[in-house]
GROMACS .gro file of C-alpha atoms in nm:
model
  463
    1MET     CA    1   5.998   7.768   9.983
    2LYS     CA    2   6.175   7.750  10.247
    3ARG     CA    3   6.171   8.011  10.578
    4PRO     CA    4   6.399   8.288  10.610
    5ILE     CA    5   6.651   8.356  10.792
    6LEU     CA    6   6.701   8.718  10.933
    7VAL     CA    7   6.992   8.896  11.058
    8ILE     CA    8   6.954   9.288  11.251
    9GLN     CA    9   7.206   9.491  11.167
   10MET     CA   10   7.135   9.855  11.294
   11GLN     CA   11   7.464   9.921  11.403
   12ARG     CA   12   7.721  10.177  11.165
   13MET     CA   13   7.853  10.082  10.860
   14GLY     CA   14   8.201   9.894  10.917
   15ASP     CA   15   7.960   9.638  11.204
   16LEU     CA   16   7.740   9.662  10.821
   17ILE     CA   17   8.102   9.542  10.674
   18LEU     CA   18   8.193   9.280  10.879
   19SER     CA   19   7.847   9.086  10.913
   20PHE     CA   20   7.991   9.017  10.517
   21PRO     CA   21   8.086   8.699  10.592
   22LEU     CA   22   7.831   8.554  10.860
   23PHE     CA   23   7.600   8.624  10.572
   24LEU     CA   24   7.772   8.399  10.306
   25TRP     CA   25   7.838   8.115  10.603
   26LEU     CA   26   7.450   8.165  10.656
   27GLY     CA   27   7.404   8.067  10.264
   28ARG     CA   28   7.639   7.777  10.253
   29ALA     CA   29   7.507   7.661  10.647
   30PHE     CA   30   7.083   7.681  10.540
   31PRO     CA   31   7.090   7.600  10.193
   32GLY     CA   32   6.741   7.737  10.031
   33HIS     CA   33   6.609   7.988  10.331
   34PRO     CA   34   6.635   8.293  10.254
   35VAL     CA   35   6.824   8.523  10.452
   36TRP     CA   36   6.743   8.902  10.552
   37VAL     CA   37   6.949   9.190  10.666
   38MET     CA   38   6.799   9.444  10.803
   39ALA     CA   39   7.016   9.764  10.859
   40GLU     CA   40   7.148  10.179  10.775
   41PRO     CA   41   6.933  10.209  10.456
   42ALA     CA   42   7.241  10.495  10.453
   43PHE     CA   43   7.450  10.191  10.482
   44ALA     CA   44   7.297   9.924  10.302
   45GLY     CA   45   7.219  10.152   9.999
   46PRO     CA   46   7.537  10.220   9.867
   47LEU     CA   47   7.691   9.822   9.982
   48ALA     CA   48   7.446   9.661   9.812
   49ARG     CA   49   7.580   9.541   9.507
   50LEU     CA   50   7.855   9.525   9.704
   51SER     CA   51   7.780   9.254   9.980
   52PRO     CA   52   7.634   8.860   9.966
   53GLY     CA   53   7.361   8.784   9.824
   54VAL     CA   54   7.079   8.926  10.137
   55ARG     CA   55   6.784   9.080  10.107
   56TYR     CA   56   6.801   9.399  10.282
   57LEU     CA   57   6.518   9.555  10.440
   58GLY     CA   58   6.469   9.943  10.709
   59TYR     CA   59   6.323   9.941  11.055
   60GLY     CA   60   6.053  10.114  10.858
   61GLN     CA   61   5.930   9.790  10.642
   62ALA     CA   62   5.937   9.637  11.052
   63ASP     CA   63   5.562   9.586  11.017
   64ALA     CA   64   5.600   9.325  10.731
   65VAL     CA   65   5.876   9.173  10.895
   66LEU     CA   66   5.614   9.113  11.229
   67ARG     CA   67   5.363   8.903  11.059
   68GLU     CA   68   5.684   8.696  10.886
   69LYS     CA   69   5.772   8.308  10.978
   70PHE     CA   70   6.129   8.288  11.071
   71HIS     CA   71   6.381   8.016  11.146
   72LEU     CA   72   6.634   8.222  11.227
   73VAL     CA   73   6.652   8.524  11.374
   74LEU     CA   74   7.053   8.697  11.489
   75ASN     CA   75   7.013   9.042  11.647
   76LEU     CA   76   7.352   9.198  11.608
   77SER     CA   77   7.254   9.574  11.722
   78HIS     CA   78   7.240   9.653  12.054
   79ARG     CA   79   6.962   9.944  11.969
   80PRO     CA   80   6.655   9.934  12.189
   81GLU     CA   81   6.435   9.952  11.937
   82SER     CA   82   6.618   9.638  11.721
   83MET     CA   83   6.630   9.481  12.104
   84GLU     CA   84   6.215   9.528  12.129
   85LEU     CA   85   6.154   9.354  11.771
   86ALA     CA   86   6.341   9.106  11.775
   87GLY     CA   87   6.156   8.974  12.153
   88ARG     CA   88   5.820   9.044  11.935
   89LEU     CA   89   5.926   8.792  11.599
   90GLN     CA   90   5.805   8.479  11.560
   91ALA     CA   91   6.116   8.209  11.515
   92GLU     CA   92   6.232   7.813  11.574
   93ALA     CA   93   6.544   7.959  11.667
   94LEU     CA   94   6.621   8.360  11.818
   95PHE     CA   95   7.059   8.463  11.927
   96GLY     CA   96   7.152   8.793  12.025
   97GLY     CA   97   6.935   9.019  12.249
   98TYR     CA   98   6.631   9.074  12.282
   99SER     CA   99   6.332   9.201  12.480
  100ARG     CA  100   6.006   9.110  12.605
  101ASP     CA  101   5.818   9.316  12.882
  102GLY     CA  102   6.082   9.498  13.004
  103VAL     CA  103   6.327   9.215  13.046
  104VAL     CA  104   6.636   9.268  12.852
  105ARG     CA  105   6.762   8.918  12.746
  106VAL     CA  106   7.103   8.754  12.539
  107ASN     CA  107   7.084   8.428  12.389
  108GLY     CA  108   7.355   8.197  12.270
  109ALA     CA  109   7.727   8.171  12.442
  110TRP     CA  110   7.910   8.372  12.202
  111GLN     CA  111   7.698   8.641  12.187
  112GLU     CA  112   7.673   8.647  12.606
  113TYR     CA  113   8.055   8.597  12.603
  114ARG     CA  114   8.099   8.926  12.348
  115LEU     CA  115   7.824   9.145  12.592
  116SER     CA  116   8.087   9.009  12.845
  117LEU     CA  117   8.342   9.288  12.690
  118THR     CA  118   8.188   9.567  12.719
  119HIS     CA  119   8.465   9.760  12.943
  120ASN     CA  120   8.628   9.410  12.911
  121ASN     CA  121   8.830   9.365  12.633
  122ARG     CA  122   9.181   9.427  12.722
  123HIS     CA  123   9.279   8.996  12.729
  124ASN     CA  124   8.992   8.925  12.444
  125ARG     CA  125   9.105   8.709  12.061
  126PHE     CA  126   8.771   8.683  11.914
  127HIS     CA  127   8.720   8.845  11.567
  128TRP     CA  128   8.365   9.071  11.553
  129ALA     CA  129   8.272   8.876  11.203
  130ASP     CA  130   8.409   8.516  11.422
  131LEU     CA  131   8.210   8.652  11.747
  132ASN     CA  132   7.857   8.710  11.440
  133ALA     CA  133   7.864   8.334  11.353
  134LEU     CA  134   7.986   8.095  11.616
  135ASP     CA  135   7.628   8.029  11.792
  136VAL     CA  136   7.529   7.966  11.405
  137ILE     CA  137   7.726   7.869  11.176
  138PRO     CA  138   7.958   7.537  11.258
  139PRO     CA  139   8.333   7.641  11.284
  140GLY     CA  140   8.414   7.365  10.998
  141VAL     CA  141   8.184   7.528  10.740
  142MET     CA  142   8.351   7.883  10.926
  143ALA     CA  143   8.728   7.693  10.823
  144ALA     CA  144   8.663   7.571  10.480
  145THR     CA  145   8.587   7.983  10.365
  146ASN     CA  146   8.950   8.016  10.141
  147TRP     CA  147   8.929   8.433  10.183
  148PRO     CA  148   9.147   8.617   9.931
  149ARG     CA  149   9.452   8.804  10.024
  150PRO     CA  150   9.501   9.154   9.822
  151ARG     CA  151   9.599   9.247   9.545
  152ALA     CA  152   9.958   9.237   9.413
  153MET     CA  153   9.987   9.579   9.166
  154PRO     CA  154  10.221   9.562   8.929
  155ALA     CA  155  10.561   9.828   9.021
  156ASP     CA  156  10.455  10.045   8.792
  157VAL     CA  157  10.138  10.169   9.006
  158ARG     CA  158  10.241  10.359   9.262
  159GLN     CA  159   9.971  10.549   9.394
  160VAL     CA  160   9.847  10.448   9.790
  161GLY     CA  161   9.580  10.607   9.975
  162LEU     CA  162   9.569  10.856  10.294
  163PHE     CA  163   9.181  10.755  10.451
  164LEU     CA  164   9.221  11.051  10.712
  165GLY     CA  165   8.925  11.051  10.948
  166ALA     CA  166   8.739  10.740  11.196
  167SER     CA  167   8.409  10.798  11.437
  168GLU     CA  168   8.655  10.945  11.731
  169PRO     CA  169   8.946  11.209  11.661
  170ASP     CA  170   9.121  10.944  11.993
  171LYS     CA  171   9.054  10.686  11.673
  172ARG     CA  172   9.308  10.843  11.357
  173PRO     CA  173   9.679  11.081  11.367
  174SER     CA  174   9.642  11.459  11.346
  175PRO     CA  175   9.618  11.676  11.065
  176ARG     CA  176   9.984  11.713  11.094
  177PHE     CA  177  10.076  11.372  11.169
  178TRP     CA  178   9.946  11.367  10.729
  179ALA     CA  179  10.075  11.576  10.568
  180GLU     CA  180  10.435  11.475  10.743
  181LEU     CA  181  10.334  11.135  10.631
  182VAL     CA  182  10.273  11.298  10.247
  183GLY     CA  183  10.605  11.447  10.247
  184GLU     CA  184  10.746  11.087  10.327
  185VAL     CA  185  10.550  10.829  10.142
  186GLU     CA  186  10.662  11.058   9.850
  187LYS     CA  187  11.061  11.034   9.936
  188ARG     CA  188  10.974  10.657   9.902
  189GLY     CA  189  10.850  10.716   9.469
  190LEU     CA  190  10.477  10.687   9.558
  191VAL     CA  191  10.153  10.901   9.507
  192PRO     CA  192   9.896  10.955   9.746
  193VAL     CA  193   9.585  11.047   9.739
  194LEU     CA  194   9.366  11.177  10.092
  195LEU     CA  195   9.024  10.962  10.132
  196GLY     CA  196   8.732  11.089  10.327
  197GLY     CA  197   8.383  11.107  10.389
  198PRO     CA  198   8.200  11.385  10.355
  199ALA     CA  199   8.324  11.506  10.728
  200GLU     CA  200   8.646  11.488  10.590
  201ARG     CA  201   8.671  11.676  10.361
  202GLU     CA  202   8.786  12.038  10.664
  203LEU     CA  203   9.040  11.726  10.723
  204GLY     CA  204   9.150  11.699  10.426
  205ARG     CA  205   9.212  12.094  10.345
  206GLU     CA  206   9.378  12.097  10.634
  207VAL     CA  207   9.628  11.835  10.574
  208ARG     CA  208   9.643  11.994  10.278
  209ARG     CA  209   9.772  12.330  10.397
  210LEU     CA  210   9.972  12.145  10.599
  211ALA     CA  211  10.208  11.987  10.352
  212GLY     CA  212  10.200  12.317  10.179
  213ARG     CA  213  10.202  12.182   9.841
  214PRO     CA  214   9.947  11.977   9.612
  215VAL     CA  215   9.827  11.704   9.742
  216ALA     CA  216   9.531  11.485   9.557
  217SER     CA  217   9.240  11.427   9.712
  218ALA     CA  218   8.964  11.268   9.675
  219CYS     CA  219   8.726  11.397  10.003
  220GLY     CA  220   8.404  11.400  10.005
  221ALA     CA  221   8.438  11.298   9.652
  222LEU     CA  222   8.330  10.978   9.635
  223GLY     CA  223   8.003  10.758   9.720
  224LEU     CA  224   8.087  10.384   9.904
  225GLU     CA  225   8.051  10.203   9.555
  226GLN     CA  226   8.211  10.460   9.412
  227PHE     CA  227   8.555  10.484   9.681
  228ALA     CA  228   8.528  10.084   9.610
  229LEU     CA  229   8.562  10.069   9.277
  230PHE     CA  230   8.893  10.379   9.294
  231GLY     CA  231   9.091  10.155   9.540
  232GLN     CA  232   9.128   9.894   9.254
  233ARG     CA  233   9.375  10.180   9.159
  234LEU     CA  234   9.577  10.203   9.479
  235ALA     CA  235   9.854   9.988   9.555
  236ALA     CA  236   9.762   9.989   9.917
  237MET     CA  237   9.564  10.177  10.189
  238VAL     CA  238   9.756  10.357  10.477
  239THR     CA  239   9.384  10.361  10.691
  240PRO     CA  240   9.307  10.408  11.065
  241ASP     CA  241   9.003  10.182  11.188
  242THR     CA  242   8.753  10.275  11.023
  243GLY     CA  243   8.429  10.128  10.838
  244PRO     CA  244   8.648  10.216  10.507
  245MET     CA  245   8.970  10.012  10.573
  246HIS     CA  246   8.676   9.733  10.645
  247LEU     CA  247   8.495   9.729  10.248
  248ALA     CA  248   8.900   9.795  10.111
  249ALA     CA  249   8.929   9.504  10.309
  250TRP     CA  250   8.705   9.304  10.144
  251SER     CA  251   8.700   9.465   9.827
  252GLY     CA  252   9.080   9.360   9.793
  253LEU     CA  253   9.257   9.681   9.827
  254ARG     CA  254   9.571   9.635  10.085
  255VAL     CA  255   9.594   9.766  10.413
  256LEU     CA  256   9.799   9.889  10.674
  257ASN     CA  257   9.562   9.923  10.958
  258LEU     CA  258   9.711  10.194  11.178
  259SER     CA  259   9.536  10.096  11.502
  260MET     CA  260   9.571  10.350  11.748
  261GLY     CA  261   9.295  10.506  12.026
  262PRO     CA  262   9.039  10.288  12.198
  263VAL     CA  263   9.041  10.034  11.969
  264HIS     CA  264   9.134   9.679  11.958
  265ALA     CA  265   9.301   9.517  11.660
  266TRP     CA  266   9.175   9.099  11.749
  267GLU     CA  267   8.831   9.250  11.743
  268THR     CA  268   8.791   9.454  11.475
  269GLY     CA  269   9.134   9.487  11.270
  270PRO     CA  270   9.106   9.428  10.909
  271TYR     CA  271   8.969   9.049  10.856
  272GLN     CA  272   9.059   8.869  10.501
  273PRO     CA  273   9.421   8.728  10.576
  274GLY     CA  274   9.764   8.948  10.467
  275HIS     CA  275   9.657   9.302  10.585
  276LEU     CA  276   9.936   9.482  10.869
  277VAL     CA  277   9.788   9.600  11.158
  278LEU     CA  278  10.042   9.878  11.302
  279ARG     CA  279   9.946   9.952  11.696
  280SER     CA  280  10.121  10.035  12.029
  281SER     CA  281  10.348   9.811  12.231
  282ARG     CA  282  10.247   9.986  12.551
  283ASP     CA  283  10.046   9.787  12.779
  284CYS     CA  284   9.687   9.925  12.749
  285VAL     CA  285   9.624   9.880  12.400
  286GLY     CA  286   9.303   9.741  12.310
  287CYS     CA  287   9.144   9.926  12.517
  288TRP     CA  288   8.730  10.005  12.508
  289ARG     CA  289   8.804  10.430  12.682
  290CYS     CA  290   9.114  10.599  12.695
  291ARG     CA  291   9.187  10.658  13.125
  292PHE     CA  292   9.399  10.911  13.015
  293ASP     CA  293   9.333  11.302  12.879
  294SER     CA  294   9.453  11.196  12.511
  295PRO     CA  295   9.569  10.819  12.447
  296ARG     CA  296   9.941  10.778  12.464
  297CYS     CA  297   9.921  10.485  12.220
  298HIS     CA  298   9.991  10.782  12.022
  299GLU     CA  299  10.290  10.921  12.053
  300PRO     CA  300  10.486  10.593  11.881
  301PHE     CA  301  10.309  10.658  11.539
  302ARG     CA  302  10.558  10.832  11.313
  303PRO     CA  303  10.508  10.944  11.035
  304ALA     CA  304  10.870  10.756  10.862
  305ARG     CA  305  10.854  10.449  11.039
  306VAL     CA  306  10.429  10.428  10.893
  307ALA     CA  307  10.640  10.483  10.563
  308ARG     CA  308  10.933  10.319  10.563
  309LEU     CA  309  10.726   9.943  10.666
  310LEU     CA  310  10.412  10.058  10.320
  311ASP     CA  311  10.741  10.075  10.112
  312ALA     CA  312  10.857   9.745  10.275
  313ALA     CA  313  10.543   9.644  10.231
  314LEU     CA  314  10.487   9.731   9.824
  315ARG     CA  315  10.801   9.607   9.747
  316GLY     CA  316  10.749   9.284   9.911
  317SER     CA  317  11.041   9.269  10.145
  318GLY     CA  318  10.831   9.012  10.389
  319GLY     CA  319  11.213   8.977  10.553
  320ARG     CA  320  11.304   9.272  10.616
  321LEU     CA  321  10.942   9.394  10.741
  322GLU     CA  322  10.979   9.058  11.084
  323SER     CA  323  11.340   9.205  11.122
  324MET     CA  324  11.233   9.528  11.103
  325ARG     CA  325  11.237   9.782  11.483
  326LEU     CA  326  10.991   9.975  11.562
  327PRO     CA  327  11.069  10.125  11.922
  328GLY     CA  328  10.696  10.136  12.055
  329LEU     CA  329  10.470   9.925  11.836
  330GLU     CA  330  10.397   9.589  11.693
  331VAL     CA  331  10.368   9.465  11.352
  332PHE     CA  332  10.149   9.192  11.262
  333VAL     CA  333   9.960   9.061  10.975
  334SER     CA  334   9.577   8.936  11.004
  335ASP     CA  335   9.568   8.559  10.943
  336ARG     CA  336   9.379   8.241  11.035
  337ARG     CA  337   9.398   8.008  11.303
  338ASP     CA  338   9.160   7.657  11.366
  339GLY     CA  339   8.935   7.862  11.115
  340LEU     CA  340   8.908   8.234  11.312
  341TYR     CA  341   9.115   8.528  11.235
  342HIS     CA  342   9.385   8.527  11.445
  343LEU     CA  343   9.702   8.800  11.403
  344ALA     CA  344   9.993   8.664  11.362
  345PRO     CA  345  10.324   8.907  11.444
  346LEU     CA  346  10.539   9.011  11.237
  347SER     CA  347  10.761   9.259  11.485
  348THR     CA  348  10.721   9.253  11.832
  349ARG     CA  349  10.891   9.168  12.170
  350PRO     CA  350  10.706   8.878  12.355
  351ARG     CA  351  10.520   8.996  12.635
  352ALA     CA  352  10.304   8.891  12.973
  353GLY     CA  353   9.954   9.001  12.756
  354GLN     CA  354   9.986   8.765  12.457
  355ALA     CA  355  10.006   8.492  12.681
  356VAL     CA  356   9.802   8.574  12.836
  357GLY     CA  357   9.607   8.666  12.582
  358ALA     CA  358   9.648   8.304  12.416
  359TYR     CA  359   9.538   8.132  12.700
  360TRP     CA  360   9.229   8.243  12.770
  361ARG     CA  361   9.140   8.196  12.350
  362ALA     CA  362   9.202   7.914  12.419
  363PHE     CA  363   8.976   7.806  12.738
  364TRP     CA  364   8.656   8.014  12.528
  365MET     CA  365   8.701   7.758  12.253
  366HIS     CA  366   8.697   7.497  12.469
  367ALA     CA  367   8.429   7.628  12.708
  368PHE     CA  368   8.243   7.634  12.444
  369GLY     CA  369   8.330   7.352  12.246
  370ILE     CA  370   8.506   7.406  11.944
  371GLY     CA  371   8.862   7.381  12.088
  372PRO     CA  372   9.054   7.065  12.185
  373LEU     CA  373   9.096   7.020  12.548
  374GLU     CA  374   9.459   6.948  12.450
  375GLY     CA  375   9.450   7.246  12.300
  376CYS     CA  376   9.402   7.473  12.595
  377ARG     CA  377   9.605   7.261  12.835
  378ALA     CA  378   9.931   7.339  12.592
  379ALA     CA  379   9.838   7.727  12.623
  380ALA     CA  380   9.756   7.709  13.039
  381GLU     CA  381  10.128   7.482  13.030
  382GLY     CA  382  10.313   7.802  12.842
  383LEU     CA  383  10.175   8.039  12.994
  384ARG     CA  384  10.324   7.907  13.367
  385LEU     CA  385  10.645   7.840  13.259
  386GLU     CA  386  10.720   8.151  13.047
  387HIS     CA  387  10.537   8.330  13.348
  388ALA     CA  388  10.509   8.162  13.607
  389ALA     CA  389  10.421   8.369  13.844
  390LEU     CA  390  10.172   8.533  13.661
  391ALA     CA  391   9.984   8.184  13.631
  392ARG     CA  392  10.010   8.159  13.998
  393VAL     CA  393   9.843   8.513  14.072
  394MET     CA  394   9.610   8.396  13.786
  395ALA     CA  395   9.436   8.056  14.013
  396VAL     CA  396   9.476   8.283  14.311
  397GLN     CA  397   9.208   8.526  14.206
  398GLY     CA  398   9.046   8.232  14.027
  399ALA     CA  399   8.992   8.050  14.356
  400ARG     CA  400   8.894   8.352  14.552
  401PHE     CA  401   8.637   8.382  14.222
  402LEU     CA  402   8.493   8.035  14.364
  403ARG     CA  403   8.440   8.112  14.681
  404SER     CA  404   8.313   8.385  14.680
  405LEU     CA  405   8.028   8.272  14.472
  406ALA     CA  406   8.003   7.972  14.621
  407ALA     CA  407   7.925   8.111  14.936
  408SER     CA  408   7.751   8.419  14.864
  409ALA     CA  409   7.328   8.456  14.897
  410ASP     CA  410   7.278   8.645  14.665
  411PRO     CA  411   7.571   8.563  14.346
  412VAL     CA  412   7.500   8.802  14.053
  413ARG     CA  413   7.549   9.063  14.359
  414GLN     CA  414   7.914   8.881  14.375
  415ALA     CA  415   7.955   8.834  14.061
  416LEU     CA  416   7.890   9.173  13.949
  417GLN     CA  417   8.182   9.330  14.181
  418TRP     CA  418   8.426   9.039  14.095
  419GLN     CA  419   8.418   9.242  13.769
  420HIS     CA  420   8.624   9.488  13.856
  421ALA     CA  421   8.903   9.171  13.947
  422ALA     CA  422   9.270   9.199  13.804
  423PRO     CA  423   9.254   9.197  13.404
  424SER     CA  424   9.394   8.858  13.391
  425LEU     CA  425   9.142   8.748  13.572
  426ARG     CA  426   8.878   8.990  13.459
  427PRO     CA  427   8.801   8.770  13.126
  428LEU     CA  428   8.638   8.457  13.336
  429SER     CA  429   8.471   8.727  13.537
  430GLY     CA  430   8.354   8.922  13.361
  431TYR     CA  431   8.105   8.663  13.157
  432CYS     CA  432   8.067   8.491  13.511
  433ALA     CA  433   7.888   8.795  13.592
  434ALA     CA  434   7.752   8.814  13.258
  435HIS     CA  435   7.591   8.470  13.222
  436VAL     CA  436   7.417   8.472  13.562
  437SER     CA  437   7.314   8.835  13.514
  438ASN     CA  438   7.136   8.643  13.237
  439ARG     CA  439   6.937   8.406  13.350
  440ASP     CA  440   6.877   8.638  13.724
  441GLY     CA  441   7.151   8.382  13.915
  442SER     CA  442   6.916   8.058  13.844
  443PRO     CA  443   7.101   7.738  13.982
  444ASP     CA  444   7.194   7.643  13.651
  445SER     CA  445   7.337   7.940  13.575
  446LEU     CA  446   7.547   7.907  13.906
  447ARG     CA  447   7.632   7.576  13.824
  448GLN     CA  448   7.804   7.679  13.483
  449VAL     CA  449   7.983   7.993  13.641
  450LEU     CA  450   8.150   7.727  13.941
  451ALA     CA  451   8.226   7.431  13.663
  452LEU     CA  452   8.411   7.705  13.493
  453THR     CA  453   8.633   7.821  13.744
  454GLU     CA  454   8.698   7.521  13.847
  455LYS     CA  455   8.864   7.411  13.490
  456HIS     CA  456   9.006   7.749  13.515
  457ILE     CA  457   9.259   7.711  13.817
  458GLY     CA  458   9.286   7.325  13.719
  459PHE     CA  459   9.436   7.417  13.401
  460LEU     CA  460   9.693   7.622  13.583
  461THR     CA  461   9.813   7.476  13.884
  462GLU     CA  462   9.812   7.055  13.736
  463ARG     CA  463  10.116   6.933  13.658
   0.00000   0.00000   0.00000
């Protein structure tokens, strides 16, 4: 029997569900190797029948895992105990974070890139589900996967779920919003059903009180497996960015994601193709942590607009979606491009941030060997043509960054200082800081980040 593969995923429910694609790909890329997954039993138990066929383990089985010899270990968890365990395991290859003798390291170019996104993800254009896999799964395996689109229910199915909760209050609408949305969807002949876990029981009661009339509610009444089965009878679900949203998308339920607060739809939007994402058009959207007293990205979300968008989606009115104008908001549909997650714009105006994000996506794909040189050149040319002044600033900043690193006696400290550069350069400076820090400022790490910076300058200055 071939040696097993171990994935350590001890984070939240949504993180585990976004690892399901990785589990599928591991079975295809490493045939004959059993796939083991260490996860929180509270999530793994209810989700086991809905996930790809893997063997789930809890942290309480760490002693047995330490006696095993693995073909591959991939640690996707940043918890200290997960890092320590990963550092003690016997494995032919190890990717992700690990700790040995009190020193934390990260193996894998894409895992280093993911590390660099902490408080630095505004221009990131890679989904967590893809970042989980890119160090170990050939891009061709990922690109060959045909993800099913959401179910199109018969016209007489009028029930729609409203999932009320999220891990933080800033990531979800207010009770008043949900109560008003109940009325707006009813005006369009739809039947709302309030959904949520045990933590949303009180929120569900408040929404019903504010609505001022009976509203069907299953808040706190459904386990995860029951929730997935219940979703088979719904036409769609309106939801903030939360674990049950990912379960709904995985199970084929059409999702309208209200992406608000400190979340980034490019990283944690509904992964399968064909789901709608509605988010603010503010320049600060996709932040790691809101810098305001209350998230200003909530302001343009209005129940009537959401109900209008939902109704058009259920009627299959693609043209209406593309021509819909929702001031202060943008509409996207989840899609695939180059074998990876993509948000295709349906109703949005071109902005500089979109061109910057497209450039950095092409840059990192080329830098890490999965994207063509011409793709990066084309993205850079588009940035230069559409936003010439910004492209010049990014090139000049890159040159200054290059000179400061090359002249510094302490490249780690110097790179860390550049983490606070302008947001348009921060994808590069943040990665360089993570890379040289992870390698204690070794000469090889310095050469690597200098070469990346030279490439960046070249792309934005070549004619």
